[in-house]
Amino acid sequence: MGKCSGRCTLVAFCCLQLVAALQRQIFDFLGYQWAPILANFLHIMAVILGIFGTVQYRSRYLILYAAWLVLWVGWNAFIICFYLEVGQLSQELLPPAQYPRPPCPQDRDFIMTFNTSLHRSWWMENGPGCLVTPVLNSRLALEDHHVISVTGCLLDYPYIEALSSALQIFLALFGFVFACYVSKVFLEEEDSFDFIGGFDSYGYQAPQKTSHLQLQPLYTSG
């Protein structure tokens, strides 16, 4: 009962992680956030591996899944610090050529696209209550791009990204605990039971029955 409860709980958390990762992947695709897209893809593969290992009683797969969760927690902690500008993180991520001028708060977001485009988080323009207004004839506008002004947001996009990463950390911590527990149960079962044969088929011989009754000839009187 305890083993089944642990396995069922782990599968449930893996399913929640999978749904949360797919939801996050969709919005990262909409914002062309290539760095999170790559990390989300690896996370989805690891979660699927964890589900397979739980269902098929593969402790090694669960160990790999738990090891990935440690990296996943670190990545999401970096995302939270990145969007909330903890310390001097935003300035340290700027290219050296951009140091002489005052750093724009939005420049740091380009690190998420590997500096291949000017796209930012999808939530910047589509957050709850956000009103997007184009700024015409702006000197900051580059060729084939336009400048916009975003106002009225109930929750700014850095906080939405940070909350999404916090949810991922919460699920990962519980998944790590149950993955360690279930893999420990699987390893104990492997040590206590021989999955190859169960019994020594060469040294084991079935006992032979011996009969204490001797058959005697039956004589009849004529």
mmCIF file of N, CA and C in Angstrom, residues 40-152:
data_model
loop_
_atom_site.group_PDB
_atom_site.id
_atom_site.type_symbol
_atom_site.label_atom_id
_atom_site.label_comp_id
_atom_site.label_asym_id
_atom_site.label_seq_id
_atom_site.Cartn_x
_atom_site.Cartn_y
_atom_site.Cartn_z
ATOM 1 N N ASN A 40 13.073 23.981 -21.364
ATOM 2 C CA ASN A 40 11.773 23.321 -21.199
ATOM 3 C C ASN A 40 11.722 21.995 -21.937
ATOM 4 N N PHE A 41 12.336 21.940 -23.115
ATOM 5 C CA PHE A 41 12.349 20.689 -23.876
ATOM 6 C C PHE A 41 13.099 19.592 -23.112
ATOM 7 N N LEU A 42 14.253 19.929 -22.546
ATOM 8 C CA LEU A 42 14.995 18.946 -21.762
ATOM 9 C C LEU A 42 14.208 18.521 -20.528
ATOM 10 N N HIS A 43 13.494 19.464 -19.931
ATOM 11 C CA HIS A 43 12.693 19.139 -18.746
ATOM 12 C C HIS A 43 11.546 18.196 -19.098
ATOM 13 N N ILE A 44 10.893 18.432 -20.224
ATOM 14 C CA ILE A 44 9.800 17.553 -20.649
ATOM 15 C C ILE A 44 10.310 16.141 -20.870
ATOM 16 N N MET A 45 11.482 15.999 -21.511
ATOM 17 C CA MET A 45 12.060 14.677 -21.726
ATOM 18 C C MET A 45 12.383 13.991 -20.394
ATOM 19 N N ALA A 46 12.902 14.755 -19.435
ATOM 20 C CA ALA A 46 13.240 14.178 -18.138
ATOM 21 C C ALA A 46 11.988 13.741 -17.385
ATOM 22 N N VAL A 47 10.913 14.510 -17.476
ATOM 23 C CA VAL A 47 9.672 14.139 -16.797
ATOM 24 C C VAL A 47 9.080 12.875 -17.406
ATOM 25 N N ILE A 48 9.109 12.778 -18.727
ATOM 26 C CA ILE A 48 8.632 11.555 -19.385
ATOM 27 C C ILE A 48 9.479 10.365 -18.955
ATOM 28 N N LEU A 49 10.783 10.562 -18.831
ATOM 29 C CA LEU A 49 11.658 9.501 -18.345
ATOM 30 C C LEU A 49 11.305 9.107 -16.916
ATOM 31 N N GLY A 50 10.950 10.098 -16.090
ATOM 32 C CA GLY A 50 10.548 9.784 -14.726
ATOM 33 C C GLY A 50 9.248 8.997 -14.661
ATOM 34 N N ILE A 51 8.294 9.336 -15.514
ATOM 35 C CA ILE A 51 7.036 8.582 -15.556
ATOM 36 C C ILE A 51 7.290 7.149 -15.995
ATOM 37 N N PHE A 52 8.109 6.976 -17.032
ATOM 38 C CA PHE A 52 8.420 5.630 -17.517
ATOM 39 C C PHE A 52 9.127 4.811 -16.443
ATOM 40 N N GLY A 53 10.088 5.440 -15.747
ATOM 41 C CA GLY A 53 10.790 4.714 -14.705
ATOM 42 C C GLY A 53 9.895 4.322 -13.547
ATOM 43 N N THR A 54 8.921 5.156 -13.227
ATOM 44 C CA THR A 54 7.994 4.840 -12.137
ATOM 45 C C THR A 54 7.067 3.694 -12.511
ATOM 46 N N VAL A 55 6.547 3.729 -13.718
ATOM 47 C CA VAL A 55 5.606 2.694 -14.156
ATOM 48 C C VAL A 55 6.312 1.364 -14.370
ATOM 49 N N GLN A 56 7.525 1.402 -14.909
ATOM 50 C CA GLN A 56 8.248 0.174 -15.251
ATOM 51 C C GLN A 56 9.221 -0.288 -14.163
ATOM 52 N N TYR A 57 9.170 0.327 -12.987
ATOM 53 C CA TYR A 57 10.026 -0.073 -11.864
ATOM 54 C C TYR A 57 11.510 0.031 -12.224
ATOM 55 N N ARG A 58 11.897 1.115 -12.884
ATOM 56 C CA ARG A 58 13.299 1.334 -13.251
ATOM 57 C C ARG A 58 13.900 2.399 -12.341
ATOM 58 N N SER A 59 14.680 1.959 -11.374
ATOM 59 C CA SER A 59 15.248 2.890 -10.398
ATOM 60 C C SER A 59 16.290 3.812 -11.036
ATOM 61 N N ARG A 60 17.008 3.337 -12.040
ATOM 62 C CA ARG A 60 18.036 4.172 -12.667
ATOM 63 C C ARG A 60 17.410 5.372 -13.366
ATOM 64 N N TYR A 61 16.278 5.162 -13.995
ATOM 65 C CA TYR A 61 15.600 6.276 -14.649
ATOM 66 C C TYR A 61 15.135 7.316 -13.627
ATOM 67 N N LEU A 62 14.688 6.838 -12.479
ATOM 68 C CA LEU A 62 14.268 7.766 -11.428
ATOM 69 C C LEU A 62 15.444 8.543 -10.862
ATOM 70 N N ILE A 63 16.612 7.904 -10.793
ATOM 71 C CA ILE A 63 17.798 8.609 -10.312
ATOM 72 C C ILE A 63 18.199 9.706 -11.297
ATOM 73 N N LEU A 64 18.134 9.414 -12.598
ATOM 74 C CA LEU A 64 18.428 10.430 -13.605
ATOM 75 C C LEU A 64 17.405 11.563 -13.552
ATOM 76 N N TYR A 65 16.149 11.196 -13.336
ATOM 77 C CA TYR A 65 15.094 12.205 -13.219
ATOM 78 C C TYR A 65 15.325 13.103 -12.011
ATOM 79 N N ALA A 66 15.708 12.506 -10.889
ATOM 80 C CA ALA A 66 15.975 13.303 -9.679
ATOM 81 C C ALA A 66 17.187 14.201 -9.871
ATOM 82 N N ALA A 67 18.218 13.697 -10.557
ATOM 83 C CA ALA A 67 19.402 14.522 -10.803
ATOM 84 C C ALA A 67 19.062 15.719 -11.690
ATOM 85 N N TRP A 68 18.199 15.505 -12.689
ATOM 86 C CA TRP A 68 17.801 16.620 -13.540
ATOM 87 C C TRP A 68 17.011 17.664 -12.749
ATOM 88 N N LEU A 69 16.196 17.222 -11.805
ATOM 89 C CA LEU A 69 15.405 18.176 -11.021
ATOM 90 C C LEU A 69 16.288 19.136 -10.244
ATOM 91 N N VAL A 70 17.465 18.677 -9.824
ATOM 92 C CA VAL A 70 18.396 19.573 -9.139
ATOM 93 C C VAL A 70 18.834 20.689 -10.081
ATOM 94 N N LEU A 71 19.169 20.325 -11.325
ATOM 95 C CA LEU A 71 19.540 21.334 -12.316
ATOM 96 C C LEU A 71 18.356 22.235 -12.662
ATOM 97 N N TRP A 72 17.165 21.644 -12.706
ATOM 98 C CA TRP A 72 15.960 22.407 -13.044
ATOM 99 C C TRP A 72 15.647 23.453 -11.974
ATOM 100 N N VAL A 73 15.847 23.096 -10.721
ATOM 101 C CA VAL A 73 15.641 24.065 -9.638
ATOM 102 C C VAL A 73 16.636 25.206 -9.765
ATOM 103 N N GLY A 74 17.885 24.888 -10.081
ATOM 104 C CA GLY A 74 18.878 25.928 -10.252
ATOM 105 C C GLY A 74 18.563 26.859 -11.415
ATOM 106 N N TRP A 75 18.077 26.288 -12.527
ATOM 107 C CA TRP A 75 17.720 27.109 -13.686
ATOM 108 C C TRP A 75 16.567 28.055 -13.360
ATOM 109 N N ASN A 76 15.549 27.567 -12.690
ATOM 110 C CA ASN A 76 14.402 28.408 -12.369
ATOM 111 C C ASN A 76 14.755 29.454 -11.309
ATOM 112 N N ALA A 77 15.681 29.119 -10.415
ATOM 113 C CA ALA A 77 16.157 30.126 -9.468
ATOM 114 C C ALA A 77 16.881 31.248 -10.210
ATOM 115 N N PHE A 78 17.631 30.884 -11.244
ATOM 116 C CA PHE A 78 18.296 31.902 -12.057
ATOM 117 C C PHE A 78 17.271 32.772 -12.783
ATOM 118 N N ILE A 79 16.192 32.164 -13.299
ATOM 119 C CA ILE A 79 15.145 32.925 -13.988
ATOM 120 C C ILE A 79 14.512 33.943 -13.038
ATOM 121 N N ILE A 80 14.246 33.510 -11.811
ATOM 122 C CA ILE A 80 13.648 34.425 -10.837
ATOM 123 C C ILE A 80 14.581 35.592 -10.549
ATOM 124 N N CYS A 81 15.846 35.296 -10.305
ATOM 125 C CA CYS A 81 16.811 36.368 -10.042
ATOM 126 C C CYS A 81 16.998 37.255 -11.266
ATOM 127 N N PHE A 82 16.907 36.660 -12.438
ATOM 128 C CA PHE A 82 17.115 37.407 -13.675
ATOM 129 C C PHE A 82 16.013 38.434 -13.893
ATOM 130 N N TYR A 83 14.764 38.009 -13.776
ATOM 131 C CA TYR A 83 13.656 38.921 -14.038
ATOM 132 C C TYR A 83 13.435 39.913 -12.902
ATOM 133 N N LEU A 84 13.781 39.529 -11.699
ATOM 134 C CA LEU A 84 13.622 40.450 -10.570
ATOM 135 C C LEU A 84 14.855 41.309 -10.343
ATOM 136 N N GLU A 85 15.857 41.151 -11.199
ATOM 137 C CA GLU A 85 17.075 41.964 -11.145
ATOM 138 C C GLU A 85 17.714 41.914 -9.766
ATOM 139 N N VAL A 86 17.962 40.709 -9.299
ATOM 140 C CA VAL A 86 18.617 40.540 -8.004
ATOM 141 C C VAL A 86 20.081 40.949 -8.131
ATOM 142 N N GLY A 87 20.536 41.841 -7.309
ATOM 143 C CA GLY A 87 21.912 42.313 -7.361
ATOM 144 C C GLY A 87 22.181 43.091 -8.633
ATOM 145 N N GLN A 88 23.319 42.817 -9.253
ATOM 146 C CA GLN A 88 23.713 43.467 -10.502
ATOM 147 C C GLN A 88 23.579 42.508 -11.681
ATOM 148 N N LEU A 89 22.626 41.595 -11.604
ATOM 149 C CA LEU A 89 22.506 40.553 -12.614
ATOM 150 C C LEU A 89 22.244 41.136 -13.997
ATOM 151 N N SER A 90 21.362 42.135 -14.092
ATOM 152 C CA SER A 90 21.005 42.676 -15.401
ATOM 153 C C SER A 90 22.189 43.369 -16.053
ATOM 154 N N GLN A 91 22.998 44.082 -15.271
ATOM 155 C CA GLN A 91 24.136 44.778 -15.847
ATOM 156 C C GLN A 91 25.256 43.822 -16.218
ATOM 157 N N GLU A 92 25.414 42.755 -15.445
ATOM 158 C CA GLU A 92 26.469 41.802 -15.751
ATOM 159 C C GLU A 92 26.180 41.035 -17.032
ATOM 160 N N LEU A 93 24.912 40.900 -17.412
ATOM 161 C CA LEU A 93 24.564 40.145 -18.606
ATOM 162 C C LEU A 93 24.619 40.985 -19.867
ATOM 163 N N LEU A 94 24.821 42.268 -19.748
ATOM 164 C CA LEU A 94 24.900 43.115 -20.925
ATOM 165 C C LEU A 94 26.242 42.918 -21.624
ATOM 166 N N PRO A 95 26.266 42.980 -22.956
ATOM 167 C CA PRO A 95 27.543 42.893 -23.676
ATOM 168 C C PRO A 95 28.446 44.044 -23.272
ATOM 169 N N PRO A 96 29.776 43.855 -23.354
ATOM 170 C CA PRO A 96 30.699 44.915 -22.944
ATOM 171 C C PRO A 96 30.499 46.214 -23.713
ATOM 172 N N ALA A 97 30.096 46.144 -24.999
ATOM 173 C CA ALA A 97 29.927 47.341 -25.801
ATOM 174 C C ALA A 97 28.780 48.209 -25.302
ATOM 175 N N GLN A 98 27.899 47.655 -24.489
ATOM 176 C CA GLN A 98 26.733 48.403 -24.035
ATOM 177 C C GLN A 98 26.965 49.055 -22.670
ATOM 178 N N TYR A 99 28.121 48.830 -22.051
ATOM 179 C CA TYR A 99 28.360 49.386 -20.735
ATOM 180 C C TYR A 99 28.446 50.917 -20.726
ATOM 181 N N PRO A 100 29.060 51.575 -21.737
ATOM 182 C CA PRO A 100 29.201 53.029 -21.644
ATOM 183 C C PRO A 100 27.890 53.777 -21.519
ATOM 184 N N ARG A 101 26.822 53.281 -22.126
ATOM 185 C CA ARG A 101 25.550 53.986 -22.037
ATOM 186 C C ARG A 101 24.732 53.409 -20.890
ATOM 187 N N PRO A 102 23.807 54.179 -20.357
ATOM 188 C CA PRO A 102 22.962 53.663 -19.267
ATOM 189 C C PRO A 102 22.160 52.457 -19.733
ATOM 190 N N PRO A 103 22.217 51.341 -19.039
ATOM 191 C CA PRO A 103 21.505 50.140 -19.479
ATOM 192 C C PRO A 103 20.005 50.319 -19.400
ATOM 193 N N CYS A 104 19.342 49.913 -20.464
ATOM 194 C CA CYS A 104 17.880 49.931 -20.486
ATOM 195 C C CYS A 104 17.362 48.699 -19.771
ATOM 196 N N PRO A 105 16.311 48.799 -18.961
ATOM 197 C CA PRO A 105 15.812 47.627 -18.243
ATOM 198 C C PRO A 105 15.388 46.499 -19.153
ATOM 199 N N GLN A 106 15.090 46.797 -20.453
ATOM 200 C CA GLN A 106 14.614 45.754 -21.339
ATOM 201 C C GLN A 106 15.759 45.041 -22.056
ATOM 202 N N ASP A 107 16.979 45.637 -22.047
ATOM 203 C CA ASP A 107 18.078 45.029 -22.779
ATOM 204 C C ASP A 107 18.432 43.652 -22.254
ATOM 205 N N ARG A 108 18.277 43.452 -20.968
ATOM 206 C CA ARG A 108 18.651 42.176 -20.378
ATOM 207 C C ARG A 108 17.787 41.039 -20.880
ATOM 208 N N ASP A 109 16.551 41.326 -21.352
ATOM 209 C CA ASP A 109 15.667 40.271 -21.792
ATOM 210 C C ASP A 109 16.171 39.581 -23.052
ATOM 211 N N PHE A 110 17.052 40.242 -23.821
ATOM 212 C CA PHE A 110 17.510 39.656 -25.068
ATOM 213 C C PHE A 110 18.393 38.442 -24.834
ATOM 214 N N ILE A 111 18.911 38.278 -23.605
ATOM 215 C CA ILE A 111 19.718 37.101 -23.318
ATOM 216 C C ILE A 111 18.879 35.838 -23.456
ATOM 217 N N MET A 112 17.574 35.927 -23.251
ATOM 218 C CA MET A 112 16.700 34.771 -23.357
ATOM 219 C C MET A 112 16.481 34.332 -24.807
ATOM 220 N N THR A 113 16.746 35.210 -25.752
ATOM 221 C CA THR A 113 16.632 34.851 -27.171
ATOM 222 C C THR A 113 18.000 34.592 -27.782
ATOM 223 N N PHE A 114 19.035 34.449 -26.945
ATOM 224 C CA PHE A 114 20.417 34.292 -27.415
ATOM 225 C C PHE A 114 20.854 35.478 -28.271
ATOM 226 N N ASN A 115 20.229 36.643 -28.033
ATOM 227 C CA ASN A 115 20.533 37.868 -28.775
ATOM 228 C C ASN A 115 20.333 37.704 -30.285
ATOM 229 N N THR A 116 19.396 36.838 -30.685
ATOM 230 C CA THR A 116 19.112 36.639 -32.101
ATOM 231 C C THR A 116 17.943 37.478 -32.584
ATOM 232 N N SER A 117 17.170 38.063 -31.688
ATOM 233 C CA SER A 117 16.028 38.875 -32.084
ATOM 234 C C SER A 117 15.724 39.880 -30.988
ATOM 235 N N LEU A 118 14.797 40.800 -31.279
ATOM 236 C CA LEU A 118 14.381 41.815 -30.322
ATOM 237 C C LEU A 118 13.123 41.423 -29.558
ATOM 238 N N HIS A 119 12.739 40.169 -29.667
ATOM 239 C CA HIS A 119 11.534 39.720 -28.972
ATOM 240 C C HIS A 119 11.796 39.609 -27.476
ATOM 241 N N ARG A 120 10.728 39.821 -26.721
ATOM 242 C CA ARG A 120 10.791 39.696 -25.266
ATOM 243 C C ARG A 120 9.699 38.752 -24.800
ATOM 244 N N SER A 121 9.523 38.671 -23.519
ATOM 245 C CA SER A 121 8.516 37.776 -22.967
ATOM 246 C C SER A 121 7.131 38.095 -23.540
ATOM 247 N N TRP A 122 6.385 37.052 -23.861
ATOM 248 C CA TRP A 122 5.037 37.227 -24.404
ATOM 249 C C TRP A 122 4.137 37.962 -23.427
ATOM 250 N N TRP A 123 4.404 37.818 -22.146
ATOM 251 C CA TRP A 123 3.573 38.459 -21.129
ATOM 252 C C TRP A 123 3.790 39.964 -21.057
ATOM 253 N N MET A 124 4.826 40.478 -21.690
ATOM 254 C CA MET A 124 5.070 41.910 -21.636
ATOM 255 C C MET A 124 3.929 42.691 -22.287
ATOM 256 N N GLU A 125 3.428 42.198 -23.412
ATOM 257 C CA GLU A 125 2.350 42.882 -24.122
ATOM 258 C C GLU A 125 0.986 42.259 -23.867
ATOM 259 N N ASN A 126 0.954 41.039 -23.366
ATOM 260 C CA ASN A 126 -0.303 40.315 -23.215
ATOM 261 C C ASN A 126 -0.624 39.967 -21.781
ATOM 262 N N GLY A 127 -0.012 40.678 -20.850
ATOM 263 C CA GLY A 127 -0.314 40.429 -19.448
ATOM 264 C C GLY A 127 -1.706 40.908 -19.079
ATOM 265 N N PRO A 128 -2.186 40.514 -17.907
ATOM 266 C CA PRO A 128 -3.534 40.925 -17.485
ATOM 267 C C PRO A 128 -3.657 42.438 -17.351
ATOM 268 N N GLY A 129 -4.592 43.015 -18.117
ATOM 269 C CA GLY A 129 -4.853 44.451 -18.040
ATOM 270 C C GLY A 129 -3.888 45.331 -18.796
ATOM 271 N N CYS A 130 -2.943 44.772 -19.541
ATOM 272 C CA CYS A 130 -1.938 45.575 -20.229
ATOM 273 C C CYS A 130 -2.553 46.292 -21.436
ATOM 274 N N LEU A 131 -2.208 47.544 -21.588
ATOM 275 C CA LEU A 131 -2.639 48.368 -22.719
ATOM 276 C C LEU A 131 -1.404 48.739 -23.527
ATOM 277 N N VAL A 132 -1.379 48.292 -24.781
ATOM 278 C CA VAL A 132 -0.234 48.509 -25.661
ATOM 279 C C VAL A 132 -0.534 49.684 -26.580
ATOM 280 N N THR A 133 0.359 50.669 -26.580
ATOM 281 C CA THR A 133 0.206 51.857 -27.421
ATOM 282 C C THR A 133 1.456 52.036 -28.264
ATOM 283 N N PRO A 134 1.344 52.038 -29.610
ATOM 284 C CA PRO A 134 2.525 52.265 -30.460
ATOM 285 C C PRO A 134 3.038 53.690 -30.304
ATOM 286 N N VAL A 135 4.357 53.829 -30.257
ATOM 287 C CA VAL A 135 5.005 55.133 -30.191
ATOM 288 C C VAL A 135 5.522 55.457 -31.587
ATOM 289 N N LEU A 136 4.878 56.404 -32.248
ATOM 290 C CA LEU A 136 5.223 56.737 -33.631
ATOM 291 C C LEU A 136 6.414 57.694 -33.668
ATOM 292 N N ASN A 137 7.208 57.545 -34.735
ATOM 293 C CA ASN A 137 8.347 58.439 -34.986
ATOM 294 C C ASN A 137 9.310 58.497 -33.804
ATOM 295 N N SER A 138 9.557 57.341 -33.217
ATOM 296 C CA SER A 138 10.483 57.289 -32.092
ATOM 297 C C SER A 138 11.914 57.134 -32.601
ATOM 298 N N ARG A 139 12.840 57.830 -31.981
ATOM 299 C CA ARG A 139 14.243 57.706 -32.357
ATOM 300 C C ARG A 139 14.850 56.371 -31.954
ATOM 301 N N LEU A 140 14.190 55.692 -31.010
ATOM 302 C CA LEU A 140 14.693 54.398 -30.558
ATOM 303 C C LEU A 140 14.309 53.251 -31.487
ATOM 304 N N ALA A 141 13.401 53.524 -32.425
ATOM 305 C CA ALA A 141 12.929 52.463 -33.315
ATOM 306 C C ALA A 141 14.012 52.092 -34.320
ATOM 307 N N LEU A 142 14.280 50.801 -34.437
ATOM 308 C CA LEU A 142 15.225 50.313 -35.420
ATOM 309 C C LEU A 142 14.504 50.015 -36.724
ATOM 310 N N GLU A 143 15.273 49.654 -37.726
ATOM 311 C CA GLU A 143 14.677 49.343 -39.023
ATOM 312 C C GLU A 143 13.787 48.105 -38.906
ATOM 313 N N ASP A 144 12.607 48.178 -39.494
ATOM 314 C CA ASP A 144 11.609 47.097 -39.482
ATOM 315 C C ASP A 144 11.112 46.789 -38.073
ATOM 316 N N HIS A 145 11.262 47.716 -37.132
ATOM 317 C CA HIS A 145 10.739 47.516 -35.785
ATOM 318 C C HIS A 145 10.047 48.791 -35.329
ATOM 319 N N HIS A 146 9.195 48.658 -34.359
ATOM 320 C CA HIS A 146 8.477 49.797 -33.824
ATOM 321 C C HIS A 146 8.578 49.791 -32.307
ATOM 322 N N VAL A 147 8.367 50.938 -31.723
ATOM 323 C CA VAL A 147 8.440 51.093 -30.275
ATOM 324 C C VAL A 147 7.021 51.159 -29.729
ATOM 325 N N ILE A 148 6.807 50.474 -28.620
ATOM 326 C CA ILE A 148 5.487 50.445 -28.008
ATOM 327 C C ILE A 148 5.603 50.898 -26.563
ATOM 328 N N SER A 149 4.475 51.329 -26.050
ATOM 329 C CA SER A 149 4.369 51.704 -24.644
ATOM 330 C C SER A 149 3.323 50.808 -23.996
ATOM 331 N N VAL A 150 3.709 50.118 -22.935
ATOM 332 C CA VAL A 150 2.825 49.179 -22.236
ATOM 333 C C VAL A 150 2.480 49.781 -20.883
ATOM 334 N N THR A 151 1.192 49.980 -20.647
ATOM 335 C CA THR A 151 0.726 50.575 -19.395
ATOM 336 C C THR A 151 -0.488 49.815 -18.873
ATOM 337 N N GLY A 152 -0.832 50.067 -17.614
ATOM 338 C CA GLY A 152 -2.044 49.524 -17.021
ATOM 339 C C GLY A 152 -2.003 48.066 -16.638
#
